PDB file of C-alpha atoms in Angstrom:
ATOM      1  CA  TYR H   1      34.655 -13.877 -20.642  1.00  0.00           C
ATOM      2  CA  LEU H   2      34.675 -11.364 -17.870  1.00  0.00           C
ATOM      3  CA  VAL H   3      33.547  -7.888 -18.892  1.00  0.00           C
ATOM      4  CA  TYR H   4      35.009  -5.042 -16.896  1.00  0.00           C
ATOM      5  CA  LEU H   5      32.621  -2.282 -15.941  1.00  0.00           C
ATOM      6  CA  PRO H   6      33.989   0.624 -13.972  1.00  0.00           C
ATOM      7  CA  GLY H   7      32.479   0.808 -10.494  1.00  0.00           C
ATOM      8  CA  SER H   8      30.419   3.900 -11.206  1.00  0.00           C
ATOM      9  CA  ALA H   9      28.942   2.396 -14.382  1.00  0.00           C
ATOM     10  CA  LEU H  10      27.942  -0.771 -12.529  1.00  0.00           C
ATOM     11  CA  TYR H  11      26.524   1.284  -9.673  1.00  0.00           C
ATOM     12  CA  ALA H  12      24.486   3.392 -12.110  1.00  0.00           C
ATOM     13  CA  GLN H  13      23.225   0.249 -13.804  1.00  0.00           C
ATOM     14  CA  ASN H  14      22.141  -1.172 -10.427  1.00  0.00           C
ATOM     15  CA  ARG H  15      20.348   2.069  -9.552  1.00  0.00           C
ATOM     16  CA  GLN H  16      18.479   2.064 -12.855  1.00  0.00           C
ATOM     17  CA  HIS H  17      17.464  -1.549 -12.235  1.00  0.00           C
ATOM     18  CA  LYS H  18      16.195  -0.530  -8.784  1.00  0.00           C
ATOM     19  CA  ILE H  19      14.227   2.369 -10.294  1.00  0.00           C
ATOM     20  CA  ASP H  20      12.645   0.103 -12.902  1.00  0.00           C
ATOM     21  CA  SER H  21      11.803  -2.494 -10.236  1.00  0.00           C
ATOM     22  CA  LEU H  22      10.252   0.101  -7.937  1.00  0.00           C
ATOM     23  CA  LYS H  23       8.092   1.437 -10.776  1.00  0.00           C
ATOM     24  CA  THR H  24       6.894  -2.080 -11.539  1.00  0.00           C
ATOM     25  CA  VAL H  25       6.047  -2.769  -7.896  1.00  0.00           C
ATOM     26  CA  LEU H  26       4.334   0.627  -7.554  1.00  0.00           C
ATOM     27  CA  ALA H  27       2.039  -0.155 -10.485  1.00  0.00           C
ATOM     28  CA  ARG H  28       0.869  -3.327  -8.694  1.00  0.00           C
ATOM     29  CA  THR H  29       0.563  -1.944  -5.168  1.00  0.00           C
ATOM     30  CA  VAL H  30      -2.845  -1.034  -3.769  1.00  0.00           C
ATOM     31  CA  ASN H  31      -2.021  -0.368  -0.110  1.00  0.00           C
ATOM     32  CA  GLU H  32      -1.573   3.392   0.341  1.00  0.00           C
ATOM     33  CA  SER H  33       1.139   3.113   3.026  1.00  0.00           C
ATOM     34  CA  GLN H  34       3.140   0.744   0.850  1.00  0.00           C
ATOM     35  CA  LYS H  35       2.675   3.059  -2.144  1.00  0.00           C
ATOM     36  CA  LEU H  36       4.004   5.942  -0.058  1.00  0.00           C
ATOM     37  CA  GLU H  37       7.125   3.968   0.851  1.00  0.00           C
ATOM     38  CA  ILE H  38       7.735   3.029  -2.796  1.00  0.00           C
ATOM     39  CA  VAL H  39       7.123   6.559  -4.081  1.00  0.00           C
ATOM     40  CA  PHE H  40       9.594   7.908  -1.516  1.00  0.00           C
ATOM     41  CA  GLN H  41      12.178   5.256  -2.462  1.00  0.00           C
ATOM     42  CA  LEU H  42      11.735   6.221  -6.113  1.00  0.00           C
ATOM     43  CA  GLY H  43      12.270   9.894  -5.347  1.00  0.00           C
ATOM     44  CA  GLU H  44      15.311   9.125  -3.220  1.00  0.00           C
ATOM     45  CA  THR H  45      16.855   6.711  -5.722  1.00  0.00           C
ATOM     46  CA  LEU H  46      16.239   9.103  -8.610  1.00  0.00           C
ATOM     47  CA  TRP H  47      17.840  11.908  -6.570  1.00  0.00           C
ATOM     48  CA  PHE H  48      20.962   9.836  -5.951  1.00  0.00           C
ATOM     49  CA  SER H  49      20.958   8.859  -9.643  1.00  0.00           C
ATOM     50  CA  ARG H  50      20.910  12.583 -10.485  1.00  0.00           C
ATOM     51  CA  GLN H  51      17.643  12.239 -12.394  1.00  0.00           C
ATOM     52  CA  ILE H  52      16.500  15.403 -10.662  1.00  0.00           C
ATOM     53  CA  PRO H  53      13.309  16.426 -12.534  1.00  0.00           C
ATOM     54  CA  GLU H  54      11.831  12.955 -12.136  1.00  0.00           C
ATOM     55  CA  ALA H  55      12.989  12.810  -8.497  1.00  0.00           C
ATOM     56  CA  ILE H  56      11.148  16.078  -7.843  1.00  0.00           C
ATOM     57  CA  LYS H  57       7.949  14.578  -9.223  1.00  0.00           C
ATOM     58  CA  TYR H  58       8.097  11.586  -6.865  1.00  0.00           C
ATOM     59  CA  LEU H  59       9.172  13.676  -3.871  1.00  0.00           C
ATOM     60  CA  GLN H  60       6.176  15.965  -4.393  1.00  0.00           C
ATOM     61  CA  GLN H  61       3.929  12.890  -4.564  1.00  0.00           C
ATOM     62  CA  THR H  62       5.496  11.687  -1.316  1.00  0.00           C
ATOM     63  CA  ILE H  63       4.692  14.986   0.378  1.00  0.00           C
ATOM     64  CA  SER H  64       1.058  14.890  -0.756  1.00  0.00           C
ATOM     65  CA  ALA H  65       0.583  11.259   0.236  1.00  0.00           C
ATOM     66  CA  GLY H  66       2.519  11.719   3.477  1.00  0.00           C
ATOM     67  CA  GLU H  67       0.243  14.580   4.506  1.00  0.00           C
ATOM     68  CA  ALA H  68      -2.856  12.556   3.670  1.00  0.00           C
ATOM     69  CA  LEU H  69      -1.599   9.515   5.606  1.00  0.00           C
ATOM     70  CA  LYS H  70      -0.042  11.601   8.394  1.00  0.00           C
ATOM     71  CA  ASP H  71       3.279   9.871   7.706  1.00  0.00           C
ATOM     72  CA  TYR H  72       5.597  12.557   9.001  1.00  0.00           C
ATOM     73  CA  ARG H  73       8.846  10.637   8.631  1.00  0.00           C
ATOM     74  CA  HIS H  74       8.449  10.332   4.863  1.00  0.00           C
ATOM     75  CA  ASN H  75       6.973  13.810   4.621  1.00  0.00           C
ATOM     76  CA  CYS H  76       9.917  15.475   6.413  1.00  0.00           C
ATOM     77  CA  ASN H  77      12.451  13.419   4.437  1.00  0.00           C
ATOM     78  CA  ALA H  78      10.754  14.312   1.156  1.00  0.00           C
ATOM     79  CA  HIS H  79      10.822  18.051   1.966  1.00  0.00           C
ATOM     80  CA  LEU H  80      14.514  17.738   2.794  1.00  0.00           C
ATOM     81  CA  LEU H  81      15.421  15.902  -0.416  1.00  0.00           C
ATOM     82  CA  LEU H  82      13.213  18.251  -2.412  1.00  0.00           C
ATOM     83  CA  GLY H  83      15.239  21.169  -1.044  1.00  0.00           C
ATOM     84  CA  HIS H  84      18.439  19.530  -2.254  1.00  0.00           C
ATOM     85  CA  ALA H  85      16.869  18.728  -5.635  1.00  0.00           C
ATOM     86  CA  ARG H  86      15.666  22.306  -6.088  1.00  0.00           C
ATOM     87  CA  MET H  87      19.095  23.581  -5.098  1.00  0.00           C
ATOM     88  CA  ARG H  88      20.673  21.270  -7.684  1.00  0.00           C
ATOM     89  CA  MET H  89      18.324  22.735 -10.314  1.00  0.00           C
ATOM     90  CA  GLU H  90      19.401  26.229  -9.143  1.00  0.00           C
ATOM     91  CA  GLU H  91      15.849  26.966  -8.007  1.00  0.00           C
ATOM     92  CA  PHE H  92      17.055  28.702  -4.869  1.00  0.00           C
ATOM     93  CA  THR H  93      13.833  30.229  -3.550  1.00  0.00           C
ATOM     94  CA  PRO H  94      11.910  26.922  -3.794  1.00  0.00           C
ATOM     95  CA  ALA H  95      14.918  25.153  -2.238  1.00  0.00           C
ATOM     96  CA  LEU H  96      14.823  27.531   0.714  1.00  0.00           C
ATOM     97  CA  ALA H  97      11.063  26.996   1.057  1.00  0.00           C
ATOM     98  CA  SER H  98      11.544  23.202   1.018  1.00  0.00           C
ATOM     99  CA  PHE H  99      14.205  23.357   3.728  1.00  0.00           C
ATOM    100  CA  LYS H 100      11.899  25.581   5.792  1.00  0.00           C
ATOM    101  CA  GLU H 101       9.059  23.068   5.348  1.00  0.00           C
ATOM    102  CA  ALA H 102      11.391  20.225   6.332  1.00  0.00           C
ATOM    103  CA  LEU H 103      12.377  22.080   9.504  1.00  0.00           C
ATOM    104  CA  ASN H 104       8.756  22.928  10.360  1.00  0.00           C
ATOM    105  CA  CYS H 105       7.698  19.344   9.692  1.00  0.00           C
ATOM    106  CA  SER H 106      10.504  17.985  11.861  1.00  0.00           C
ATOM    107  CA  GLN H 107       9.801  20.315  14.775  1.00  0.00           C
ATOM    108  CA  LYS H 108       6.023  20.041  14.644  1.00  0.00           C
ATOM    109  CA  ASN H 109       5.868  16.262  14.257  1.00  0.00           C
ATOM    110  CA  ASN H 110       8.560  15.092  16.669  1.00  0.00           C
ATOM    111  CA  GLN H 111      11.099  14.122  13.998  1.00  0.00           C
ATOM    112  CA  PRO H 112      14.279  15.541  15.597  1.00  0.00           C
ATOM    113  CA  GLU H 113      16.615  13.311  13.575  1.00  0.00           C
ATOM    114  CA  HIS H 114      15.904  15.462  10.514  1.00  0.00           C
ATOM    115  CA  ILE H 115      16.805  18.801  12.106  1.00  0.00           C
ATOM    116  CA  PRO H 116      20.629  18.547  11.722  1.00  0.00           C
ATOM    117  CA  LYS H 117      20.156  17.432   8.112  1.00  0.00           C
ATOM    118  CA  VAL H 118      17.956  20.452   7.440  1.00  0.00           C
ATOM    119  CA  HIS H 119      20.561  22.811   8.893  1.00  0.00           C
ATOM    120  CA  GLU H 120      23.181  21.114   6.731  1.00  0.00           C
ATOM    121  CA  GLY H 121      20.931  21.779   3.707  1.00  0.00           C
ATOM    122  CA  TYR H 122      20.643  25.450   4.691  1.00  0.00           C
ATOM    123  CA  ALA H 123      24.441  25.620   5.009  1.00  0.00           C
ATOM    124  CA  HIS H 124      24.951  24.122   1.539  1.00  0.00           C
ATOM    125  CA  LEU H 125      22.425  26.517   0.054  1.00  0.00           C
ATOM    126  CA  TYR H 126      23.922  29.613   1.673  1.00  0.00           C
ATOM    127  CA  ASN H 127      27.438  28.490   0.753  1.00  0.00           C
ATOM    128  CA  LEU H 128      26.381  27.979  -2.858  1.00  0.00           C
ATOM    129  CA  LEU H 129      24.646  31.360  -2.982  1.00  0.00           C
ATOM    130  CA  GLY H 130      27.672  33.053  -1.399  1.00  0.00           C
ATOM    131  CA  ASN H 131      29.984  31.484  -3.960  1.00  0.00           C
ATOM    132  CA  LYS H 132      27.716  32.602  -6.805  1.00  0.00           C
ATOM    133  CA  LEU H 133      27.702  36.171  -5.483  1.00  0.00           C
ATOM    134  CA  TRP H 134      31.456  36.114  -5.065  1.00  0.00           C
ATOM    135  CA  LEU H 135      31.990  34.728  -8.569  1.00  0.00           C
ATOM    136  CA  ALA H 136      29.720  37.421  -9.962  1.00  0.00           C
ATOM    137  CA  GLY H 137      31.948  40.058  -8.361  1.00  0.00           C
ATOM    138  CA  CYS H 138      29.418  41.027  -5.717  1.00  0.00           C
ATOM    139  CA  THR H 139      30.564  41.287  -2.117  1.00  0.00           C
ATOM    140  CA  GLY H 140      27.065  41.394  -0.711  1.00  0.00           C
ATOM    141  CA  LEU H 141      27.976  44.418   1.431  1.00  0.00           C
TER     142      LEU H 141
END
């Protein structure tokens, strides 16, 4: 028999399998650079799976490990995703701080590919805040 699973349900199931697999591999990994890659993948996959609190935990670990290993690509990416995660949790001040850190990281460490993504994050945040003010009946003027 063929069981029909809607595309989104199958996709979610595949993501959860990936998360479980990454956690298993992380537990066995001793190389710090490999651990950093896995921790970042966990944070990213959890973010896309909308498991935001757990994603935040792994993204913060990525930032700490990335700083220690001077891995700026993962560090800048983690700040960027952390900004989006904080925004999703309606933690607007920490989201703004994360986007600022992502921009600083990108500029300071020659990671220009992140800069447009950071500005896009700022735009989403300001748009969201503007909509909230408007819905609350505040014009901001």
